[in-house]
Amino acid sequence: MSADTGSYEPPDRDVTAVEPSAVMRAQRPAGTAPCVAAAAEGLPFEDRSFDAVMAFSTVHHWQDPIAGLREMRRVAKRVVVFTHDAGDTGWRHHFRLTRDYLPEVAGLVAGRPSVDRPAGVIGARLEPVLTPWDCADGFFEAHWRRPEAYLDDHVRRAVSVWTRVGAEAEQRAVNKLREDLSSSRWVERNPGLAGFDAAESGLRLLVA
């Protein structure tokens, strides 16, 4: 679901990708899975057409997440969704980037329901996902122990949060972070952080 350019598609499975954006579909490399132009809320497939359906960090972009999840449940025998629990506000106090540099993120998730509701709609169990310190993925929380990565424009462009907070907030956060890393203030404000191997960032798996 919302497959983008195909980064999360397993090469050893028979995969059908779904991507609503023509821009993203055009950027899919040769050799990736066939891609259907559709949105999660209206999937052009028969009931239980697939063994499994997966959505990675995309539900918050859907116009109607509940409808999209119901469609996923309809077309597949198993549903796996990687998402963020907006109802768990504690992560904002633990994730240093949002706490000290980018408080605007709180406004992006304000009003979103807890994942308990969508999980209940499709009968899913919730599993917390800890983010390892050396996470190879580039999602927003991935560099929690490697803050210098957020200074890289390529890293930021791969994450929609930076675009959504706006250029002014982004530049302010980057400048302040750069100053704190150069002056060692980051280390002073976050003593012992290097001793943690994984972090709780409000990430969850919904499995049904």
Steps between C-alpha positions, in 0.01 A plus 500: 500500500627849404808323369688812385810395304502142629753518783310258724399237246651155571682368192419136581120541497233545233413865569235737370573860593235767551595867466258792446765755396595515132824673601599209726397241243718669239802476731475124552815332366488238229450153640277599791160341550207595275329805645127575507379861508258502793442641847464293815137602544394333174708198403415345160538140618268214587453393861796307644702534181833501687670300770613821669492876460750743651501875559813673627482843661223622273164477679530857630500626138170333408181704472303235692731263691215290639357439152846417369567248775163336441586466132833340588321254726254420223753419228755305706517209740751686716563870562822655632520876556800695627379828644530752780277524806394865510313430822827426680634850569786382720728438203520874430674550834747219432578571135754780526448639151135589558547592864784747453503601134177428315200542733282564194473124457252494787262707291521254212367214710254700711151360470605167357340207682699242689584186302267310733201598285633390159640186660156420636333562164702229327544276804875556516739450786744779580873439531744774608796553269825617655739694275858367520772762525651391166170469313576481128165643395456873454165563667467805725596341832775276361795727588410565864856416616669639189363857489765619255305311232221758524742764371512317167250644253468163324395336827239768566359494146422131541264576791171684447502653850758759398292620208186514709646716778613757243832640386530756780457245780731257323780752461467619859518143630797408282695813596439447871589132479821578311599755765428260786697218339796730436501637854439160667176636645317201349713262705453711813122500460484128426742328737507124473310486171786313335447219749159407360479242222135568407235765556123505545368756251131418493537269200259208476419197288136416439471132413169342401 
